[in-house]
Amino acid sequence: MSGVQRIADLLAREQPGGTVRVRGWLRTVRHGKSVSFLEISDGSGFATLQAVAPPELPGYEETVRQLGTGAAVEVTGELRESPGKGQRFEVHAEQVVLVGAVDDDYPLQKKRHSFEFLRTIAHLRPRTNTFGAVLRVRHEAARAIHDFFHQRGFIQLQSPVITTSDAEGAGEMFEIAGGRDFFGRDARLTVSGQLEAEIAALALERVYTFGPTFRAENSNTSRHLAEFWMVEPELAFCDLDELVALAEDFLRFVLTRILDERPDDMAFFDQRIDPGVVDRLRHVAESDFERLDYGEAVALLERSGRDFEHPVRWGMDLQSEHERYLAEEKVGRPLVVTDYPSAVKAFYMYENDDGRTVRAMDVLVPRVGEIVGGSQREHRLDVLRRRIAEAGLPEEDYWWYLDLRRYGSVPHAGFGLGFERLVQFATGMANIRDVIPFPRVPGYAEF
Ligand code: ATP
Ligand code: MN
């Protein structure tokens, strides 16, 4: 039997007994007068396993007494009920093999380190309980996303990372050096796989992308990364109401899965990172989302009596402070805001009859703000051409996108979910840099 979490799971059901072998890294080491206590972590789950090494072990003085935090070991021994506090079972070591020694200056000591400091040692932070839990929740969320779409008949589309069109029309793209020489035209890193997803949706009916996207926005916030992962479903024969319903089902499905599959990790986040996060997720997973149109949202903000940094008036884009006020204080649960002014949204969104708003929707959640942004797409050729011109974008770059409106165009819709914002919401981690293995932000791209 091996794997710390598997042993812990088994012990939850059965009495201890039998020989086990565990391999991992020492989270802590205590050398008592005559025995040593080794706390072993192997990342298989939140649990660690304590090994007790008695002095009669072969090589006790030379090996075990020299072990330090961070060393890699393989321990074989018998599982026994533990007389000590803090764990029910422990391994009575019969053999301890030092697999990889650790230098004296190992930076992860037992004390609590700040997340800022841990970012500077991103090669070691997965060994902490917080980052181990983040990485496991991230994995479970990704798995749930694929399951959700697969169960509903969506096909995953691999959209390109290198692109020559700006999907958001916002000009926040990283240029590729040498792109012109290589491709014969300027090339950039994608900000979204949406336009390509639309191509596929107009053939396969329902598709999704799940890949890295890049934004050269100089926003040093706790919610923006220069490289982040985006999940983008796109559906043909779909309007905004159906899209909102899909986004709700999707978020509830993924959050429920995380709660069900990673209870130990979530209990940790609840106790040490964000008290109440488990109840909050459960509540979200069980309740319907509130729905407001943009005009109602602006009216609520105007009546709030709040002194916002960005004054509220019809026509402005909602800022994070507004989104959070609505989600946290006004509604107290996720809400969907729809029908934004066309001027603050991308050119491809379906124009409403009023000529000044578009069929957009954002899902806003407490603490994070915007987590999903989506829309029904403009499928009418004439309106789309006008919107591209109004946005000041070169029509030539979008010839194929316009073609789709000439050859069997249908109403269609899709959204983009920022994967790290979802993980942030699920774990209660305050900074988005601490929910991605290797954050890329202005001025920093180490590792
Ligand atoms: P924001 O207003 O928060 O910058 P946005 O309107 O630029 O978001 P979209 O272009 O709609 O966002 O992108 C879809 C989703 O991608 C957002 O809802 C968000 O979850 C996520 N997202 C956008 N920009 C970033 C970023 N820089 N880092 C991480 N996630 C992001
Ligand atoms: Mn943005």
CSV table of C-alpha atoms and ligand atoms in Angstrom, one decimal:
chain,number,residue,atom,x,y,z
A,1,MET,CA,0.0,0.0,0.0
A,2,SER,CA,1.4,3.4,-0.9
A,3,GLY,CA,0.3,7.0,-1.2
A,4,VAL,CA,-0.5,8.9,1.9
A,5,GLN,CA,-4.0,9.8,0.9
A,6,ARG,CA,-4.9,6.3,0.0
A,7,ILE,CA,-3.6,5.1,3.3
A,8,ALA,CA,-5.7,7.8,5.1
A,9,ASP,CA,-8.8,6.9,3.1
A,10,LEU,CA,-8.3,3.2,3.9
A,11,LEU,CA,-7.8,3.9,7.6
A,12,ALA,CA,-11.0,5.9,7.7
A,13,ARG,CA,-12.8,2.6,7.0
A,14,GLU,CA,-10.5,-0.1,8.6
A,15,GLN,CA,-8.4,-0.7,11.6
A,16,PRO,CA,-4.7,-0.2,11.1
A,17,GLY,CA,-2.4,-3.0,10.6
A,18,GLY,CA,0.0,-4.3,8.0
A,19,THR,CA,3.1,-3.0,6.4
A,20,VAL,CA,3.1,0.2,4.3
A,21,ARG,CA,5.7,2.0,2.3
A,22,VAL,CA,5.4,5.7,1.7
A,23,ARG,CA,7.6,8.0,-0.3
A,24,GLY,CA,7.5,11.7,-0.1
A,25,TRP,CA,9.0,14.9,1.3
A,26,LEU,CA,9.4,15.7,5.0
A,27,ARG,CA,7.0,18.5,6.0
A,28,THR,CA,8.5,18.6,9.5
A,29,VAL,CA,11.0,16.6,11.5
A,30,ARG,CA,11.3,16.4,15.2
A,31,HIS,CA,14.1,14.6,16.9
A,32,GLY,CA,13.2,13.6,20.4
A,33,LYS,CA,15.5,12.2,23.0
A,34,SER,CA,15.4,8.7,21.7
A,35,VAL,CA,13.0,8.7,18.7
A,36,SER,CA,12.4,10.8,15.6
A,37,PHE,CA,9.0,12.0,14.2
A,38,LEU,CA,8.9,12.4,10.5
A,39,GLU,CA,5.8,14.0,8.9
A,40,ILE,CA,5.6,12.9,5.3
A,41,SER,CA,3.7,14.6,2.6
A,42,ASP,CA,3.4,13.2,-0.9
A,43,GLY,CA,0.8,15.5,-2.4
A,44,SER,CA,-1.7,12.7,-3.0
A,45,GLY,CA,-4.2,14.6,-0.8
A,46,PHE,CA,-4.3,17.0,2.1
A,47,ALA,CA,-3.3,14.3,4.6
A,48,THR,CA,0.2,13.8,5.8
A,49,LEU,CA,1.5,10.7,7.5
A,50,GLN,CA,3.6,10.6,10.7
A,51,ALA,CA,6.4,8.1,10.9
A,52,VAL,CA,8.0,7.2,14.2
A,53,ALA,CA,11.6,6.2,13.8
A,54,PRO,CA,13.0,4.3,16.9
A,55,PRO,CA,16.8,4.3,17.7
A,56,GLU,CA,17.1,0.5,16.9
A,57,LEU,CA,16.6,1.2,13.2
A,58,PRO,CA,19.6,0.4,11.1
A,59,GLY,CA,21.4,3.6,10.4
A,60,TYR,CA,19.4,5.6,12.9
A,61,GLU,CA,22.3,7.9,14.1
A,62,GLU,CA,23.9,8.3,10.7
A,63,THR,CA,20.7,8.8,8.6
A,64,VAL,CA,17.5,9.5,10.5
A,65,ARG,CA,19.0,11.9,13.1
A,66,GLN,CA,20.5,13.9,10.2
A,67,LEU,CA,17.2,14.3,8.3
A,68,GLY,CA,15.9,17.8,7.8
A,69,THR,CA,12.7,19.4,6.6
A,70,GLY,CA,12.4,19.1,2.8
A,71,ALA,CA,14.4,15.8,2.5
A,72,ALA,CA,12.9,13.1,0.2
A,73,VAL,CA,12.5,9.8,2.0
A,74,GLU,CA,11.1,6.3,1.6
A,75,VAL,CA,9.7,4.8,4.8
A,76,THR,CA,8.6,1.2,5.3
A,77,GLY,CA,6.9,0.2,8.5
A,78,GLU,CA,3.8,-1.0,10.3
A,79,LEU,CA,0.7,1.1,10.7
A,80,ARG,CA,-0.3,1.5,14.3
A,81,GLU,CA,-2.8,3.5,16.3
A,82,SER,CA,-1.0,6.6,17.4
A,83,PRO,CA,-0.8,7.5,21.1
A,84,GLY,CA,0.1,11.1,20.2
A,85,LYS,CA,-2.1,14.1,19.5
A,86,GLY,CA,-2.9,15.3,16.0
A,87,GLN,CA,-3.1,12.0,14.2
A,88,ARG,CA,-5.0,8.8,14.7
A,89,PHE,CA,-2.4,6.6,13.0
A,90,GLU,CA,1.3,6.5,12.4
A,91,VAL,CA,3.9,4.3,10.8
A,92,HIS,CA,6.2,2.5,13.1
A,93,ALA,CA,9.3,2.7,10.8
A,94,GLU,CA,11.3,-0.4,10.1
A,95,GLN,CA,13.4,1.1,7.4
A,96,VAL,CA,14.1,4.7,6.4
A,97,VAL,CA,15.9,5.4,3.2
A,98,LEU,CA,17.1,8.9,2.4
A,99,VAL,CA,16.3,9.4,-1.3
A,100,GLY,CA,17.3,13.0,-1.6
A,101,ALA,CA,19.1,15.1,1.0
A,102,VAL,CA,18.2,18.7,1.6
A,103,ASP,CA,20.7,21.6,2.0
A,104,ASP,CA,20.6,23.6,5.2
A,105,ASP,CA,19.2,26.7,3.6
A,106,TYR,CA,15.8,25.0,2.6
A,107,PRO,CA,13.5,28.0,2.5
A,108,LEU,CA,10.3,26.3,3.6
A,109,GLN,CA,10.5,26.1,7.3
A,110,LYS,CA,7.6,25.2,9.6
A,111,LYS,CA,6.6,28.8,10.2
A,112,ARG,CA,3.9,30.4,8.1
A,113,HIS,CA,5.3,32.2,5.1
A,114,SER,CA,3.5,35.0,3.3
A,115,PHE,CA,2.1,34.3,-0.1
A,116,GLU,CA,4.2,37.1,-1.5
A,117,PHE,CA,7.3,35.3,-0.3
A,118,LEU,CA,6.1,32.0,-1.6
A,119,ARG,CA,5.6,33.5,-5.1
A,120,THR,CA,9.4,34.1,-5.2
A,121,ILE,CA,10.0,30.4,-4.6
A,122,ALA,CA,7.3,29.0,-7.0
A,123,HIS,CA,9.5,26.0,-7.5
A,124,LEU,CA,9.0,24.9,-3.9
A,125,ARG,CA,5.6,26.3,-3.0
A,126,PRO,CA,3.6,23.3,-4.3
A,127,ARG,CA,5.0,21.5,-1.2
A,128,THR,CA,3.1,23.8,1.1
A,129,ASN,CA,-0.3,22.7,2.3
A,130,THR,CA,-2.0,25.7,0.7
A,131,PHE,CA,-0.5,25.2,-2.8
A,132,GLY,CA,-1.0,21.5,-2.7
A,133,ALA,CA,-4.7,22.1,-2.0
A,134,VAL,CA,-4.9,24.8,-4.7
A,135,LEU,CA,-3.3,22.5,-7.3
A,136,ARG,CA,-5.6,19.6,-6.4
A,137,VAL,CA,-8.8,21.9,-6.6
A,138,ARG,CA,-7.5,23.2,-9.9
A,139,HIS,CA,-7.2,19.7,-11.2
A,140,GLU,CA,-10.7,18.8,-10.0
A,141,ALA,CA,-12.2,21.9,-11.5
A,142,ALA,CA,-10.6,21.2,-14.9
A,143,ARG,CA,-11.8,17.6,-14.8
A,144,ALA,CA,-15.3,18.7,-13.9
A,145,ILE,CA,-15.4,21.2,-16.8
A,146,HIS,CA,-14.5,18.5,-19.3
A,147,ASP,CA,-17.1,16.2,-17.8
A,148,PHE,CA,-19.8,18.8,-17.8
A,149,PHE,CA,-19.4,19.7,-21.5
A,150,HIS,CA,-18.9,16.1,-22.6
A,151,GLN,CA,-22.1,15.0,-20.8
A,152,ARG,CA,-24.0,17.6,-22.7
A,153,GLY,CA,-22.6,16.7,-26.1
A,154,PHE,CA,-20.0,19.5,-26.6
A,155,ILE,CA,-16.9,18.9,-28.6
A,156,GLN,CA,-13.6,20.4,-27.4
A,157,LEU,CA,-11.9,22.6,-29.9
A,158,GLN,CA,-8.2,23.4,-29.7
A,159,SER,CA,-8.1,27.1,-30.8
A,160,PRO,CA,-4.8,28.6,-31.8
A,161,VAL,CA,-2.5,30.5,-29.5
A,162,ILE,CA,-0.9,32.4,-32.4
A,163,THR,CA,-3.4,34.7,-34.1
A,164,THR,CA,-3.7,37.6,-36.5
A,165,SER,CA,-7.0,39.0,-35.4
A,166,ASP,CA,-7.9,40.8,-32.1
A,167,ALA,CA,-11.0,39.0,-30.8
A,168,GLU,CA,-11.7,41.7,-28.2
A,169,GLY,CA,-10.8,44.6,-30.3
A,170,ALA,CA,-9.2,46.0,-27.2
A,171,GLY,CA,-5.6,46.1,-28.5
A,172,GLU,CA,-4.2,44.4,-25.4
A,173,MET,CA,-2.1,41.8,-27.3
A,174,PHE,CA,1.4,40.6,-27.0
A,175,GLU,CA,3.2,40.9,-30.4
A,176,ILE,CA,5.3,38.0,-31.6
A,177,ALA,CA,8.8,39.2,-32.5
A,178,GLY,CA,9.6,38.0,-36.0
A,179,GLY,CA,6.0,37.3,-36.8
A,180,ARG,CA,6.0,39.4,-39.9
A,181,ASP,CA,9.1,37.6,-41.3
A,182,PHE,CA,7.7,34.2,-40.5
A,183,PHE,CA,4.0,34.5,-41.3
A,184,GLY,CA,4.1,37.3,-43.7
A,185,ARG,CA,2.0,39.5,-41.4
A,186,ASP,CA,1.9,40.6,-37.8
A,187,ALA,CA,1.1,37.9,-35.4
A,188,ARG,CA,0.1,38.0,-31.8
A,189,LEU,CA,-0.8,35.8,-28.8
A,190,THR,CA,-4.5,35.2,-28.6
A,191,VAL,CA,-6.7,37.0,-26.1
A,192,SER,CA,-9.6,34.6,-26.7
A,193,GLY,CA,-10.5,31.5,-28.7
A,194,GLN,CA,-14.0,32.7,-29.3
A,195,LEU,CA,-13.9,33.7,-33.0
A,196,GLU,CA,-12.5,30.2,-33.8
A,197,ALA,CA,-15.0,28.6,-31.5
A,198,GLU,CA,-17.7,30.3,-33.5
A,199,ILE,CA,-16.4,28.7,-36.7
A,200,ALA,CA,-16.6,25.3,-35.1
A,201,ALA,CA,-20.0,25.9,-33.5
A,202,LEU,CA,-21.5,26.8,-36.9
A,203,ALA,CA,-20.7,23.2,-37.9
A,204,LEU,CA,-20.7,21.1,-34.8
A,205,GLU,CA,-23.5,23.0,-33.0
A,206,ARG,CA,-21.9,23.0,-29.6
A,207,VAL,CA,-18.2,23.3,-28.8
A,208,TYR,CA,-15.8,24.6,-26.1
A,209,THR,CA,-12.2,25.6,-25.9
A,210,PHE,CA,-10.1,25.4,-22.8
A,211,GLY,CA,-6.6,26.9,-23.2
A,212,PRO,CA,-4.2,29.7,-22.3
A,213,THR,CA,-5.0,33.3,-23.3
A,214,PHE,CA,-2.8,36.3,-23.0
A,215,ARG,CA,-3.5,39.9,-22.3
A,216,ALA,CA,-0.9,42.7,-22.2
A,217,GLU,CA,-3.0,44.8,-19.9
A,218,ASN,CA,-1.0,46.7,-17.4
A,219,SER,CA,-3.3,46.0,-14.6
A,220,ASN,CA,-1.6,45.1,-11.4
A,221,THR,CA,-4.7,43.8,-9.6
A,222,SER,CA,-5.5,40.7,-7.5
A,223,ARG,CA,-7.8,39.5,-10.4
A,224,HIS,CA,-5.7,39.9,-13.5
A,225,LEU,CA,-2.9,37.8,-15.0
A,226,ALA,CA,-1.0,38.4,-18.3
A,227,GLU,CA,-1.4,34.6,-19.0
A,228,PHE,CA,-4.6,32.9,-17.9
A,229,TRP,CA,-6.7,30.0,-18.9
A,230,MET,CA,-10.1,30.5,-20.4
A,231,VAL,CA,-13.0,28.2,-20.9
A,232,GLU,CA,-15.2,29.2,-23.9
A,233,PRO,CA,-18.3,27.3,-24.8
A,234,GLU,CA,-20.1,28.4,-28.0
A,235,LEU,CA,-23.5,27.2,-29.2
A,236,ALA,CA,-25.4,27.5,-32.4
A,237,PHE,CA,-29.1,28.0,-32.4
A,238,CYS,CA,-28.8,29.6,-29.0
A,239,ASP,CA,-30.0,32.9,-27.5
A,240,LEU,CA,-28.9,34.9,-24.5
A,241,ASP,CA,-31.5,33.3,-22.1
A,242,GLU,CA,-30.3,29.8,-22.9
A,243,LEU,CA,-26.7,30.9,-22.5
A,244,VAL,CA,-27.4,32.3,-19.1
A,245,ALA,CA,-29.1,29.1,-18.0
A,246,LEU,CA,-26.0,27.1,-19.3
A,247,ALA,CA,-23.6,29.3,-17.4
A,248,GLU,CA,-25.6,28.8,-14.2
A,249,ASP,CA,-25.7,25.0,-14.6
A,250,PHE,CA,-22.1,25.0,-15.4
A,251,LEU,CA,-20.9,26.9,-12.3
A,252,ARG,CA,-23.2,24.9,-10.0
A,253,PHE,CA,-21.9,21.6,-11.5
A,254,VAL,CA,-18.2,22.5,-11.1
A,255,LEU,CA,-18.6,23.9,-7.6
A,256,THR,CA,-20.6,20.9,-6.4
A,257,ARG,CA,-17.9,18.6,-7.8
A,258,ILE,CA,-15.1,20.4,-6.0
A,259,LEU,CA,-17.1,20.2,-2.7
A,260,ASP,CA,-17.8,16.5,-3.2
A,261,GLU,CA,-14.4,15.4,-4.4
A,262,ARG,CA,-12.0,17.6,-2.4
A,263,PRO,CA,-13.6,17.9,1.1
A,264,ASP,CA,-10.2,17.9,3.0
A,265,ASP,CA,-8.8,20.6,0.8
A,266,MET,CA,-12.0,22.6,1.1
A,267,ALA,CA,-12.1,22.2,4.9
A,268,PHE,CA,-8.6,23.7,4.9
A,269,PHE,CA,-9.6,26.7,2.9
A,270,ASP,CA,-12.6,27.2,5.1
A,271,GLN,CA,-10.5,27.1,8.3
A,272,ARG,CA,-7.3,28.9,7.3
A,273,ILE,CA,-7.9,31.0,4.2
A,274,ASP,CA,-11.5,32.2,3.9
A,275,PRO,CA,-13.9,31.3,6.8
A,276,GLY,CA,-17.3,30.5,5.4
A,277,VAL,CA,-16.2,29.6,1.9
A,278,VAL,CA,-17.7,26.1,2.0
A,279,ASP,CA,-21.1,27.4,3.0
A,280,ARG,CA,-20.9,30.1,0.4
A,281,LEU,CA,-20.1,27.6,-2.4
A,282,ARG,CA,-22.9,25.2,-1.2
A,283,HIS,CA,-25.3,28.1,-1.2
A,284,VAL,CA,-24.3,29.1,-4.8
A,285,ALA,CA,-24.6,25.5,-5.9
A,286,GLU,CA,-28.1,25.3,-4.6
A,287,SER,CA,-29.6,28.7,-5.4
A,288,ASP,CA,-30.7,30.4,-8.6
A,289,PHE,CA,-28.7,33.3,-9.7
A,290,GLU,CA,-30.2,36.8,-9.5
A,291,ARG,CA,-30.7,38.5,-12.9
A,292,LEU,CA,-30.7,42.2,-13.6
A,293,ASP,CA,-30.4,44.2,-16.8
A,294,TYR,CA,-27.7,46.8,-17.0
A,295,GLY,CA,-30.2,49.7,-16.5
A,296,GLU,CA,-31.5,48.1,-13.3
A,297,ALA,CA,-27.9,47.6,-12.1
A,298,VAL,CA,-27.0,51.2,-12.7
A,299,ALA,CA,-30.2,52.4,-10.9
A,300,LEU,CA,-29.4,50.2,-7.9
A,301,LEU,CA,-25.9,51.6,-7.8
A,302,GLU,CA,-27.1,55.2,-8.1
A,303,ARG,CA,-29.5,54.6,-5.2
A,304,SER,CA,-26.9,52.9,-3.0
A,305,GLY,CA,-25.7,56.2,-1.6
A,306,ARG,CA,-22.2,54.9,-1.9
A,307,ASP,CA,-19.3,57.1,-2.7
A,308,PHE,CA,-17.7,55.0,-5.5
A,309,GLU,CA,-14.3,55.9,-6.8
A,310,HIS,CA,-15.7,55.7,-10.4
A,311,PRO,CA,-19.0,57.7,-10.3
A,312,VAL,CA,-22.0,55.8,-11.6
A,313,ARG,CA,-23.8,56.9,-14.7
A,314,TRP,CA,-25.6,55.1,-17.5
A,315,GLY,CA,-23.1,54.3,-20.3
A,316,MET,CA,-20.1,53.5,-18.1
A,317,ASP,CA,-18.6,50.1,-17.8
A,318,LEU,CA,-19.1,48.5,-14.4
A,319,GLN,CA,-15.9,48.6,-12.4
A,320,SER,CA,-14.9,46.0,-9.9
A,321,GLU,CA,-16.1,48.1,-7.0
A,322,HIS,CA,-19.6,48.2,-8.6
A,323,GLU,CA,-19.6,44.5,-9.4
A,324,ARG,CA,-18.6,43.6,-5.9
A,325,TYR,CA,-21.1,45.9,-4.3
A,326,LEU,CA,-23.9,44.3,-6.3
A,327,ALA,CA,-22.8,40.7,-5.7
A,328,GLU,CA,-21.7,41.1,-2.1
A,329,GLU,CA,-23.9,43.6,-0.5
A,330,LYS,CA,-27.0,44.1,-2.7
A,331,VAL,CA,-27.7,40.6,-3.8
A,332,GLY,CA,-25.5,38.4,-1.6
A,333,ARG,CA,-25.0,35.7,-4.2
A,334,PRO,CA,-24.0,35.5,-7.8
A,335,LEU,CA,-25.9,37.6,-10.2
A,336,VAL,CA,-26.1,38.0,-14.0
A,337,VAL,CA,-26.1,41.4,-15.5
A,338,THR,CA,-27.4,41.6,-19.1
A,339,ASP,CA,-27.8,44.1,-22.0
A,340,TYR,CA,-24.8,46.5,-21.5
A,341,PRO,CA,-24.3,49.6,-23.6
A,342,SER,CA,-22.8,48.7,-26.9
A,343,ALA,CA,-20.0,51.2,-26.4
A,344,VAL,CA,-18.4,49.3,-23.5
A,345,LYS,CA,-18.6,45.8,-25.1
A,346,ALA,CA,-16.9,44.1,-28.0
A,347,PHE,CA,-18.0,44.5,-31.6
A,348,TYR,CA,-19.3,41.0,-32.1
A,349,MET,CA,-22.2,41.2,-29.6
A,350,TYR,CA,-25.8,41.1,-30.9
A,351,GLU,CA,-27.3,44.6,-31.1
A,352,ASN,CA,-30.6,45.1,-29.4
A,353,ASP,CA,-33.5,46.9,-31.1
A,354,ASP,CA,-32.9,50.0,-29.0
A,355,GLY,CA,-29.6,50.4,-31.0
A,356,ARG,CA,-27.6,51.3,-27.9
A,357,THR,CA,-27.3,48.1,-25.9
A,358,VAL,CA,-26.1,44.6,-26.8
A,359,ARG,CA,-27.1,41.1,-25.7
A,360,ALA,CA,-24.2,40.7,-23.3
A,361,MET,CA,-24.1,39.0,-20.0
A,362,ASP,CA,-21.6,39.0,-17.1
A,363,VAL,CA,-21.8,36.7,-14.2
A,364,LEU,CA,-20.6,38.5,-11.0
A,365,VAL,CA,-19.8,36.7,-7.8
A,366,PRO,CA,-19.0,37.9,-4.3
A,367,ARG,CA,-15.3,38.7,-3.6
A,368,VAL,CA,-14.1,38.2,-7.2
A,369,GLY,CA,-16.5,40.3,-9.3
A,370,GLU,CA,-16.7,39.2,-12.9
A,371,ILE,CA,-16.1,35.6,-13.4
A,372,VAL,CA,-17.9,35.0,-16.7
A,373,GLY,CA,-18.4,37.3,-19.7
A,374,GLY,CA,-20.6,36.2,-22.6
A,375,SER,CA,-23.1,37.3,-25.3
A,376,GLN,CA,-25.3,36.3,-28.0
A,377,ARG,CA,-23.3,37.0,-31.2
A,378,GLU,CA,-24.2,39.3,-34.0
A,379,HIS,CA,-25.2,37.0,-36.8
A,380,ARG,CA,-26.6,39.6,-39.2
A,381,LEU,CA,-24.0,40.5,-41.8
A,382,ASP,CA,-25.0,44.2,-42.3
A,383,VAL,CA,-25.1,45.0,-38.6
A,384,LEU,CA,-21.8,43.2,-38.0
A,385,ARG,CA,-20.0,45.1,-40.8
A,386,ARG,CA,-21.2,48.4,-39.3
A,387,ARG,CA,-20.1,47.4,-35.8
A,388,ILE,CA,-16.6,46.4,-37.1
A,389,ALA,CA,-16.3,49.8,-38.8
A,390,GLU,CA,-17.6,51.7,-35.7
A,391,ALA,CA,-15.0,49.9,-33.6
A,392,GLY,CA,-12.3,51.1,-36.0
A,393,LEU,CA,-11.2,47.6,-36.9
A,394,PRO,CA,-9.9,46.6,-40.4
A,395,GLU,CA,-12.7,44.6,-42.1
A,396,GLU,CA,-10.1,42.6,-44.1
A,397,ASP,CA,-8.8,40.9,-41.0
A,398,TYR,CA,-12.3,39.5,-40.3
A,399,TRP,CA,-13.2,38.3,-43.8
A,400,TRP,CA,-13.7,34.7,-42.7
A,401,TYR,CA,-15.7,35.9,-39.6
A,402,LEU,CA,-18.0,37.8,-42.0
A,403,ASP,CA,-18.2,34.8,-44.4
A,404,LEU,CA,-19.9,32.9,-41.6
A,405,ARG,CA,-22.7,35.4,-41.7
A,406,ARG,CA,-23.1,34.8,-45.4
A,407,TYR,CA,-23.1,31.0,-45.5
A,408,GLY,CA,-25.8,29.6,-43.2
A,409,SER,CA,-25.7,32.1,-40.4
A,410,VAL,CA,-27.7,31.3,-37.3
A,411,PRO,CA,-28.3,32.9,-33.9
A,412,HIS,CA,-25.5,31.7,-31.7
A,413,ALA,CA,-24.0,32.6,-28.3
A,414,GLY,CA,-21.1,31.8,-26.0
A,415,PHE,CA,-19.2,32.8,-22.9
A,416,GLY,CA,-15.7,33.0,-21.5
A,417,LEU,CA,-14.9,31.9,-18.0
A,418,GLY,CA,-11.6,32.9,-16.5
A,419,PHE,CA,-10.4,29.6,-15.0
A,420,GLU,CA,-8.2,31.2,-12.4
A,421,ARG,CA,-11.1,33.5,-11.3
A,422,LEU,CA,-13.2,30.3,-10.8
A,423,VAL,CA,-10.4,28.7,-8.7
A,424,GLN,CA,-10.1,31.9,-6.7
A,425,PHE,CA,-13.8,31.9,-6.0
A,426,ALA,CA,-13.8,28.2,-5.1
A,427,THR,CA,-10.9,28.4,-2.7
A,428,GLY,CA,-11.3,31.9,-1.3
A,429,MET,CA,-7.7,32.7,-2.2
A,430,ALA,CA,-7.3,36.5,-2.2
A,431,ASN,CA,-4.9,36.9,-5.0
A,432,ILE,CA,-5.1,35.4,-8.5
A,433,ARG,CA,-1.3,35.0,-8.5
A,434,ASP,CA,-1.7,32.3,-5.9
A,435,VAL,CA,-4.1,30.0,-7.8
A,436,ILE,CA,-2.0,29.5,-11.0
A,437,PRO,CA,1.3,27.5,-10.8
A,438,PHE,CA,3.5,30.1,-12.4
A,439,PRO,CA,1.9,33.6,-12.6
A,440,ARG,CA,2.9,36.0,-15.4
A,441,VAL,CA,2.2,39.6,-14.4
A,442,PRO,CA,3.7,43.0,-15.3
A,443,GLY,CA,7.4,42.8,-14.5
A,444,TYR,CA,7.5,39.2,-13.5
A,445,ALA,CA,7.7,35.9,-15.5
A,446,GLU,CA,10.2,33.8,-13.5
A,447,PHE,CA,10.1,30.0,-13.7
B,1,ATP,P1,-12.3,42.4,-16.5
B,1,ATP,O1,-13.3,43.5,-16.7
B,1,ATP,O2,-12.4,41.8,-15.1
B,1,ATP,O3,-10.9,42.8,-16.9
B,1,ATP,P2,-13.0,41.5,-19.1
B,1,ATP,O4,-14.3,42.1,-19.3
B,1,ATP,O5,-11.7,42.0,-19.7
B,1,ATP,O6,-12.8,41.3,-17.5
B,1,ATP,P3,-13.6,39.2,-20.8
B,1,ATP,O7,-12.9,39.8,-22.0
B,1,ATP,O8,-15.1,39.1,-20.8
B,1,ATP,O9,-13.1,39.9,-19.4
B,1,ATP,O10,-13.0,37.8,-20.5
B,1,ATP,C1,-13.8,36.7,-20.1
B,1,ATP,C2,-13.3,36.2,-18.7
B,1,ATP,O11,-11.9,36.0,-18.6
B,1,ATP,C3,-13.6,37.2,-17.6
B,1,ATP,O12,-14.9,37.1,-17.1
B,1,ATP,C4,-12.6,36.8,-16.5
B,1,ATP,O13,-13.2,35.7,-15.8
B,1,ATP,C5,-11.5,36.4,-17.3
B,1,ATP,N1,-10.4,37.3,-17.4
B,1,ATP,C6,-10.4,38.4,-18.2
B,1,ATP,N2,-9.2,39.1,-18.1
B,1,ATP,C7,-8.4,38.3,-17.2
B,1,ATP,C8,-7.1,38.5,-16.7
B,1,ATP,N3,-6.3,39.5,-17.1
B,1,ATP,N4,-6.7,37.6,-15.9
B,1,ATP,C9,-7.5,36.5,-15.5
B,1,ATP,N5,-8.7,36.3,-15.9
B,1,ATP,C10,-9.2,37.3,-16.8
B,2,MN,MN,-10.2,43.2,-18.8
